[in-house]
Structure formats: structure tokens, C-alpha cells
Amino acid sequence: MSYRPVLYVILACLLIQFVFTREIRGQMMPEEYGLGVQSSIIPVAGYSSDYGLFGGGYVQRINYGIMVRPFVSNTAIRFTMSTKGNIISKVDYERTTTFGTDIRSRVLFDGLRLLSTTYFGIGNETEFSSVDYGDDIYFFEERTLSLRYWGRKNLSEFGNQAILDGQLLLTASYSNPVSGGNETLLTNDQPRGYDGGWVNKAGLGLILDHRDSEFNPTAGYRFEANASAAGTLTGSEYSFTSYYLEARGYFSPVRDLVIAQKLEFQYAAGDIPFWELPVIGNELGLRGYPLNRFRDTNALLHIIELRAWLFGILDNQIRFGAQAFLDTGRVLSSDNRFTDISRDLKQTYGFGGAISLLNPDFIFRGDIAFSEDLYRIYLTVGYLF
């Protein structure tokens, strides 16, 4: 089956949406952006197809200040443990001013021990066997510690609330993949990075943001481009470069209904450990496939979501919504030609629900997604993009 018509539809949707958002941008961004501090403390218990039954807690604290866009600071802390032996801890802190300067800073700490991370090989046509999946042939244990920093400084403003920021990216991470045995695919392939090690990266980028909200956007667009490098100068055990391009668009044809799209391209070159290769087929894109289903030096991804708020209670302090989505993408090797992008595209689809609790910026989301391999269930905080 040829997927070239699918690619044309994606490009047409993006063009129509960009024109539409230009027409409505005068309606965006109220004069006041929120007052005071909003805190949410939620015990978390649920199920994810990739991680099993899990429990823990999620804390979010947003200091909106007065007349500050989008906030003064935003802190999110998550800790969960699952019945599959997984431990996930995250501390995410973002502030729009840093030490009295106009530099916006975000620091993210990740500590992971995942007993059931998957490796299916490298390429767009790697095989999947339900028997091998059940026998843990694709699984290995992932142990990762990482510290990331994003620094943003405003360079210019355009029109009505469109902001252009320069970006500094710094990452220090250590990974230690542990094979599940001699029969696993990871042990048989022993890809670059099989023995683990340090990856430290530094990069620069640009962000053009013209959305009406960072948490629940209903109109506008956002573009991002960045490039990073790892090597001896950064103290990395692996030397490679990576590039990232992303375009997002949102519009609301009727009240409480939003059409959201994202187009993303990743590229990496050099001495790349397998866990740093661009990857799709997880909760971030091509949902419905088993975790990290496809990886290679290039990855293309398009997502379109239909989001709707259906009804609210307690004066709309608690709102209930639903979403449906279609994910399309593929990975490519350095040997592929540019014209191969439109061939052998993978597609998944799904639907889910959302709840906004007391604070409209705090959204709890659940999705079920279907692929040709199997289906997946995801429970998380916030929209995907």
C-alpha cells in the first residue's frame, strides 16, 4: 500500500491550519494571565501497558504572579513504582526569570529503573513476534540518570504575542542497559552503546511561540529548531550530533473543540549509542506500538488530535473531556533517500478522556491506542503537546 496520499493530506492540513491561526491571532491572550499560586497534590494509581500497575504521587505548583505570562514558576514532581519493578522519579522546575535576568530556565532531573524496556533492532522494518514478546526476547533493563537544562532568552516579538526565543540546551546523562539473558535480541545484536556510558551534550536552538496557552492551547502555533553535539569537549564517551525540527498548530472551529497537530523530524549522525537514536513508537508518538518500537538515525512523525471539553461540574471547576488521534511516522537510515519518507509509513490511532481538576492548567489524560502489533493504554498528566 502506498502512503504518499497520506503525506499529502498531512501537508495540506498543516497549511490550512497555519492560514487559519493567522486569521484568529487577534483573539488570543487575555490581558491578565492568572493570579496567585495554584497547587495540586494527587496520589497516582493506575495501569500502563508498558509499565503494568503503578502507584505513587504527582505534585504540581504553578506560581502565576500578577500579569506574568505564562507564569513566574512551575514545579512538577513525580514518583511512581510499578508491579513490573519499574521506578520513575522526575523533578521538573521552570522559572521565567533566572537570578534577576530575563533568561527563562528549566531544569529536569530523571532517575529511571525500568525492568521492561524494549529493543527491537534498528530500522523501519524490524520484525515483531508476539511469541518472542511474550518470552521477553525484546526486553532489557534500563538504568538511567539524567540532568537537563534549557535556557531561553527572548530575542524579539512579532505582531500580537508571537515570541522568538534563543535557546541553550545542556544534558548530562548516564545509561546502563542490562541484558535479560543470552537469548535476548539486545545481546545478540550488541548495538553501539551496549556497555552503557556517559552522554553529555550541548546545543543551541530557536523557538517561535504564538499559542494562547502552554498547558491547554486552543489557537496559535509553535515552531522549534535545535542542534546539539556530544564529544570530548563535553566529557561524553560518545561523539555525535543531533538535530530536531518541530511545528505545532492549533485551532478551534467551534467552542470547546480543538484540532491540534504536530510535525516532527529528528536526525543524528556520528558515534551514536542505540538509546540516543531517534525513536518513535511510544507514549510520545506512534502510540499503540510496544515501547520504543522503531529507532534509527532519522525519524519523521505527524500527530493530529481532536480534543473536546464535554461538560463541567461545580461551576466548571471540574471539567470532563475526550480526544481522538491519528499518529503517522517512520524511521530512516542514512542509506535511505529523501523520497523514501513517503513510503512504508506506520500509522496508529486511538481515543481517550481528560479531566481538568480545579485548575484549568492541570489536566489528567488517559488514552488507548491501537497498532498493527498490539494496543497500549497510557495514563499521564497534561496533553501530549
Coordinates of C-alpha atoms in Angstrom, one line a residue:
M1 CA 0.0 0.0 0.0
S2 CA 1.3 3.5 -0.9
Y3 CA 1.2 6.1 1.8
R4 CA 2.1 9.0 -0.4
P5 CA -1.5 10.3 -0.3
V6 CA -1.3 10.3 3.5
L7 CA 1.7 12.5 3.3
Y8 CA -0.1 15.0 1.0
V9 CA -3.1 15.1 3.4
I10 CA -0.7 15.9 6.3
L11 CA 0.9 18.7 4.5
A12 CA -2.5 20.1 3.4
C13 CA -3.8 20.0 6.9
L14 CA -0.7 21.9 8.2
L15 CA -1.1 24.6 5.5
I16 CA -4.8 25.1 6.2
Q17 CA -4.2 25.3 9.9
F18 CA -1.4 27.9 9.6
V19 CA -3.6 30.2 7.5
F20 CA -6.5 29.8 10.0
T21 CA -4.3 30.6 13.0
R22 CA -3.0 33.8 11.4
E23 CA -6.6 35.0 11.0
I24 CA -7.6 34.4 14.6
R25 CA -4.5 35.5 16.4
G26 CA -6.1 38.9 17.4
Q27 CA -8.4 36.9 19.6
M28 CA -5.6 35.3 21.7
M29 CA -4.1 36.0 25.0
P30 CA -6.2 37.9 27.6
E31 CA -4.7 40.9 29.3
E32 CA -4.3 39.0 32.6
Y33 CA -2.5 35.7 32.7
G34 CA -3.6 34.4 36.1
L35 CA -3.2 35.4 39.7
G36 CA -1.6 33.7 42.7
V37 CA -0.4 30.2 43.3
Q38 CA -2.1 27.0 42.3
S39 CA -1.0 23.7 43.9
S40 CA -2.2 20.2 43.0
I41 CA -1.2 17.1 45.1
I42 CA -2.6 13.9 43.6
P43 CA -1.9 10.3 44.7
V44 CA -1.5 8.3 41.5
A45 CA -2.6 4.7 40.9
G46 CA -3.3 3.2 37.6
Y47 CA -2.2 1.0 34.8
S48 CA 0.0 1.3 31.7
S49 CA 0.5 -1.4 29.2
D50 CA 4.3 -0.7 29.1
Y51 CA 4.8 -0.5 32.9
G52 CA 2.0 -2.5 34.5
L53 CA 0.1 -1.5 37.6
F54 CA 1.7 1.5 39.3
G55 CA 1.3 3.8 42.3
G56 CA 2.9 6.9 43.6
G57 CA 2.2 10.6 43.6
Y58 CA 2.3 13.8 41.5
V59 CA 2.8 17.3 42.7
Q60 CA 2.4 20.5 40.7
R61 CA 2.8 24.0 41.9
I62 CA 2.3 26.9 39.5
N63 CA 3.0 30.5 40.6
Y64 CA 1.2 32.8 38.2
G65 CA 2.2 36.0 39.9
I66 CA 0.3 39.1 38.5
M67 CA 0.3 40.0 34.8
V68 CA 3.1 37.5 34.1
R69 CA 3.0 35.3 31.0
P70 CA 2.8 32.3 31.2
F71 CA 3.8 32.0 34.9
V72 CA 6.5 33.0 37.4
S73 CA 7.5 29.4 38.1
N74 CA 6.2 25.9 37.6
T75 CA 7.3 22.9 39.6
A76 CA 6.3 19.3 38.9
I77 CA 7.4 16.3 40.9
R78 CA 6.5 12.7 40.1
F79 CA 7.4 9.4 41.7
T80 CA 5.9 6.1 40.8
M81 CA 6.7 2.4 41.3
S82 CA 5.1 -0.4 39.3
T83 CA 4.4 -4.1 39.7
K84 CA 6.9 -4.8 36.9
G85 CA 9.7 -3.4 39.2
N86 CA 9.9 0.0 37.5
I87 CA 10.9 3.1 39.4
I88 CA 10.4 6.5 37.8
S89 CA 11.3 9.7 39.6
K90 CA 11.2 13.2 37.9
V91 CA 11.7 16.7 39.2
D92 CA 10.9 19.4 36.7
Y93 CA 11.4 23.1 37.6
E94 CA 10.9 26.0 35.3
R95 CA 11.2 29.7 36.0
T96 CA 10.7 32.7 33.7
T97 CA 13.4 34.8 35.3
T98 CA 16.8 33.5 36.4
F99 CA 18.8 35.3 39.1
G100 CA 17.2 38.6 38.3
T101 CA 17.7 38.3 34.5
D102 CA 15.2 37.8 31.7
I103 CA 16.5 34.3 31.0
R104 CA 13.9 31.6 31.3
S105 CA 15.3 28.4 32.8
R106 CA 14.0 24.9 33.0
V107 CA 15.8 22.1 34.9
L108 CA 14.7 18.4 34.6
F109 CA 16.1 15.5 36.7
D110 CA 15.2 12.0 35.7
G111 CA 16.0 8.8 37.6
L112 CA 14.8 5.6 36.0
R113 CA 15.0 1.9 36.6
L114 CA 12.9 0.2 34.0
L115 CA 13.0 -3.6 34.1
S116 CA 10.9 -4.0 30.9
T117 CA 12.4 -1.6 28.3
T118 CA 12.4 -2.9 24.8
Y119 CA 14.8 -3.2 21.9
F120 CA 13.5 -4.4 18.6
G121 CA 16.6 -3.7 16.5
I122 CA 17.4 -0.7 14.3
G123 CA 15.3 0.2 11.2
N124 CA 11.8 0.8 10.0
E125 CA 11.0 -2.8 9.1
T126 CA 12.2 -4.6 12.3
E127 CA 10.2 -7.7 12.9
F128 CA 7.7 -8.2 15.8
S129 CA 6.7 -11.6 17.1
S130 CA 4.0 -11.9 19.8
V131 CA 5.7 -15.2 20.9
D132 CA 9.1 -13.6 21.3
Y133 CA 7.4 -10.6 23.0
G134 CA 5.8 -13.0 25.5
D135 CA 9.1 -14.7 26.0
D136 CA 10.9 -11.4 26.9
I137 CA 13.2 -11.7 23.8
Y138 CA 12.9 -8.0 23.2
F139 CA 13.3 -6.8 26.8
F140 CA 16.3 -5.4 28.8
E141 CA 16.7 -3.4 32.0
E142 CA 17.2 0.3 31.6
R143 CA 19.0 2.3 34.3
T144 CA 19.4 6.0 33.6
L145 CA 20.2 9.2 35.5
S146 CA 20.0 12.4 33.6
L147 CA 20.1 16.2 34.3
R148 CA 18.9 18.6 31.6
Y149 CA 18.9 22.3 31.4
W150 CA 17.0 24.6 28.9
G151 CA 17.8 28.3 28.9
R152 CA 15.6 30.6 26.9
K153 CA 16.1 34.3 26.2
N154 CA 13.7 36.5 24.3
L155 CA 15.1 37.8 21.0
S156 CA 12.1 39.5 19.5
E157 CA 8.3 39.8 19.5
F158 CA 6.2 39.8 16.4
G159 CA 2.6 41.0 15.9
N160 CA 0.2 40.0 18.6
Q161 CA 2.1 38.0 21.2
A162 CA 4.3 36.0 18.9
I163 CA 7.7 35.5 20.7
L164 CA 11.0 34.4 19.3
D165 CA 13.4 32.9 21.8
G166 CA 17.0 31.8 21.6
Q167 CA 17.7 28.5 23.4
L168 CA 20.6 26.9 25.2
L169 CA 20.5 23.1 25.8
L170 CA 22.7 21.2 28.2
T171 CA 22.4 17.5 29.1
A172 CA 24.4 15.2 31.3
S173 CA 23.2 11.6 31.4
Y174 CA 24.5 8.1 32.3
S175 CA 22.8 4.9 31.0
N176 CA 23.5 1.3 31.9
P177 CA 21.5 -1.1 29.8
V178 CA 21.4 -4.6 31.3
S179 CA 20.6 -7.6 29.1
G180 CA 17.9 -10.0 30.2
G181 CA 19.9 -13.0 29.0
N182 CA 21.8 -14.6 26.2
E183 CA 18.6 -15.2 24.2
T184 CA 17.6 -11.6 24.0
L185 CA 17.8 -9.5 20.9
L186 CA 19.9 -6.9 22.6
T187 CA 22.6 -9.5 23.5
N188 CA 22.6 -11.0 20.0
D189 CA 22.8 -7.6 18.2
Q190 CA 25.1 -5.9 20.8
P191 CA 24.5 -2.4 19.2
R192 CA 26.7 0.5 19.7
G193 CA 26.2 1.6 23.4
Y194 CA 25.6 -2.0 24.6
D195 CA 28.0 -1.4 27.5
G196 CA 26.4 1.9 28.5
G197 CA 28.3 5.1 29.4
W198 CA 28.1 8.9 29.7
V199 CA 26.4 11.1 27.1
N200 CA 26.9 14.8 27.7
K201 CA 25.5 17.3 25.1
A202 CA 25.4 21.0 24.5
G203 CA 23.3 22.7 21.9
L204 CA 21.6 25.9 20.6
G205 CA 18.1 26.4 19.2
L206 CA 15.3 28.8 18.3
I207 CA 11.6 28.8 19.4
L208 CA 8.8 30.8 17.9
D209 CA 5.7 30.6 20.1
H210 CA 2.3 32.1 19.3
R211 CA -0.1 30.0 21.4
D212 CA -2.9 31.2 23.7
S213 CA -1.8 28.7 26.4
E214 CA 1.2 26.5 27.2
F215 CA -0.9 24.0 29.1
N216 CA -4.2 23.9 27.1
P217 CA -3.7 25.6 23.8
T218 CA -6.7 26.2 21.6
A219 CA -5.2 28.6 18.9
G220 CA -1.9 29.6 17.5
Y221 CA 1.3 27.8 16.5
R222 CA 4.8 26.9 17.8
F223 CA 8.0 26.2 15.9
E224 CA 11.3 24.8 17.3
A225 CA 14.7 24.0 15.8
N226 CA 17.8 23.0 17.6
A227 CA 21.1 21.3 17.2
S228 CA 23.2 19.5 19.8
A229 CA 26.7 17.9 19.9
A230 CA 28.4 15.4 22.2
G231 CA 32.1 14.7 22.3
T232 CA 35.4 15.0 24.2
L233 CA 34.7 18.7 24.8
T234 CA 31.6 17.9 26.7
G235 CA 33.1 15.0 28.5
S236 CA 31.0 12.5 26.6
E237 CA 32.1 8.9 25.9
Y238 CA 30.3 9.1 22.5
S239 CA 30.8 11.7 19.8
F240 CA 27.7 12.6 17.7
T241 CA 25.5 15.4 16.6
S242 CA 21.7 15.6 16.7
Y243 CA 19.1 17.9 15.1
Y244 CA 15.5 18.5 15.9
L245 CA 12.7 20.3 14.0
E246 CA 9.1 20.6 15.2
A247 CA 6.0 22.5 14.1
R248 CA 2.7 22.6 16.1
G249 CA -0.6 24.2 15.2
Y250 CA -3.9 24.6 17.0
F251 CA -7.3 26.0 16.0
S252 CA -10.8 25.8 17.4
P253 CA -13.6 25.7 14.8
V254 CA -16.3 25.7 17.5
R255 CA -16.3 26.3 21.2
D256 CA -14.6 23.7 23.4
L257 CA -13.4 21.8 20.3
V258 CA -9.7 22.0 19.3
I259 CA -7.8 20.5 16.4
A260 CA -4.1 20.1 17.3
Q261 CA -1.3 19.0 15.0
K262 CA 2.4 18.3 15.4
L263 CA 5.0 17.6 12.7
E264 CA 8.4 16.5 14.0
F265 CA 11.7 15.5 12.4
Q266 CA 14.9 14.1 14.1
Y267 CA 18.3 13.4 12.7
A268 CA 21.5 12.1 14.3
A269 CA 25.0 11.4 12.9
G270 CA 28.2 10.0 14.4
D271 CA 29.1 7.6 17.1
I272 CA 25.6 7.2 18.5
P273 CA 24.7 4.8 21.3
F274 CA 21.5 3.0 20.4
W275 CA 19.5 4.6 23.3
E276 CA 20.3 8.1 21.8
L277 CA 19.0 7.2 18.3
P278 CA 15.7 9.0 17.3
V279 CA 12.9 6.7 18.3
I280 CA 9.2 6.5 17.7
G281 CA 6.5 4.1 18.8
N282 CA 5.9 5.1 22.4
E283 CA 3.7 7.4 24.5
L284 CA 5.2 10.4 22.6
G285 CA 4.3 9.3 19.1
L286 CA 3.0 6.3 17.1
R287 CA 1.1 5.4 20.3
G288 CA -0.2 1.8 20.3
Y289 CA 3.1 0.2 19.4
P290 CA 5.2 -1.6 22.1
L291 CA 7.6 0.7 23.8
N292 CA 10.3 2.2 21.5
R293 CA 9.2 0.1 18.6
F294 CA 11.3 1.9 15.9
R295 CA 14.7 3.6 16.1
D296 CA 17.3 4.8 13.5
T297 CA 19.3 7.8 12.6
N298 CA 16.3 9.7 11.2
A299 CA 12.7 9.8 12.4
L300 CA 9.6 11.6 11.0
L301 CA 6.3 11.9 13.0
H302 CA 3.0 13.6 12.4
I303 CA 0.2 13.7 15.0
I304 CA -3.3 15.1 14.6
E305 CA -5.6 15.2 17.6
L306 CA -9.3 16.2 18.1
R307 CA -9.8 17.5 21.6
A308 CA -13.2 18.4 23.1
W309 CA -14.4 19.5 26.6
L310 CA -17.8 17.9 27.0
F311 CA -19.2 19.1 30.3
G312 CA -18.3 20.5 33.7
I313 CA -19.5 20.4 37.3
L314 CA -19.1 22.7 40.3
D315 CA -19.1 25.8 38.2
N316 CA -16.7 24.2 35.7
Q317 CA -14.1 23.7 38.5
I318 CA -14.0 20.1 37.3
R319 CA -14.3 19.5 33.5
F320 CA -14.5 16.3 31.6
G321 CA -13.3 15.9 28.0
A322 CA -12.4 13.5 25.3
Q323 CA -9.8 13.2 22.5
A324 CA -9.2 11.1 19.4
F325 CA -5.9 10.9 17.5
L326 CA -4.1 9.6 14.5
D327 CA -0.3 9.2 14.5
T328 CA 1.8 8.7 11.4
G329 CA 5.5 8.2 11.0
R330 CA 8.6 6.2 10.2
V331 CA 12.3 6.0 10.8
L332 CA 15.0 6.1 8.1
S333 CA 18.7 5.1 7.9
S334 CA 21.5 7.2 6.5
D335 CA 21.2 5.0 3.3
N336 CA 17.6 6.0 2.6
R337 CA 16.9 8.7 0.1
F338 CA 14.7 11.7 0.8
T339 CA 12.0 10.3 -1.4
D340 CA 11.7 7.3 0.9
I341 CA 10.0 9.5 3.5
S342 CA 6.6 8.9 2.0
R343 CA 7.0 5.1 1.8
D344 CA 6.2 2.5 4.4
L345 CA 4.7 5.0 6.8
K346 CA 3.4 3.5 10.0
Q347 CA 0.0 4.5 11.4
T348 CA -1.8 4.1 14.8
Y349 CA -5.0 5.6 16.1
G350 CA -6.8 5.9 19.4
F351 CA -9.1 7.8 21.7
G352 CA -9.2 8.8 25.4
G353 CA -10.5 11.1 28.1
A354 CA -9.3 14.1 30.0
I355 CA -10.2 15.7 33.4
S356 CA -9.4 19.2 34.4
L357 CA -9.2 19.4 38.2
L358 CA -9.9 22.8 39.9
N359 CA -7.0 24.4 37.9
P360 CA -7.6 24.6 34.1
D361 CA -3.9 24.1 33.6
F362 CA -3.9 20.8 35.4
I363 CA -5.2 18.1 33.1
F364 CA -5.1 14.4 33.7
R365 CA -5.3 12.4 30.5
G366 CA -5.9 8.7 29.6
D367 CA -5.5 7.2 26.1
I368 CA -6.0 3.8 24.5
A369 CA -4.1 3.4 21.2
F370 CA -4.0 0.6 18.5
S371 CA -1.3 -0.5 16.2
E372 CA -0.7 -3.5 13.9
D373 CA 1.3 -5.2 16.7
L374 CA -1.0 -4.7 19.7
Y375 CA -2.7 -2.0 21.7
R376 CA -1.4 0.2 24.6
I377 CA -3.0 2.1 27.5
Y378 CA -1.5 5.4 28.7
L379 CA -2.3 7.5 31.8
T380 CA -0.4 10.8 32.3
V381 CA -0.7 14.4 33.2
G382 CA -1.1 17.1 30.5
Y383 CA -1.8 17.0 26.8
L384 CA 0.9 15.4 24.6
F385 CA 1.7 18.7 23.0

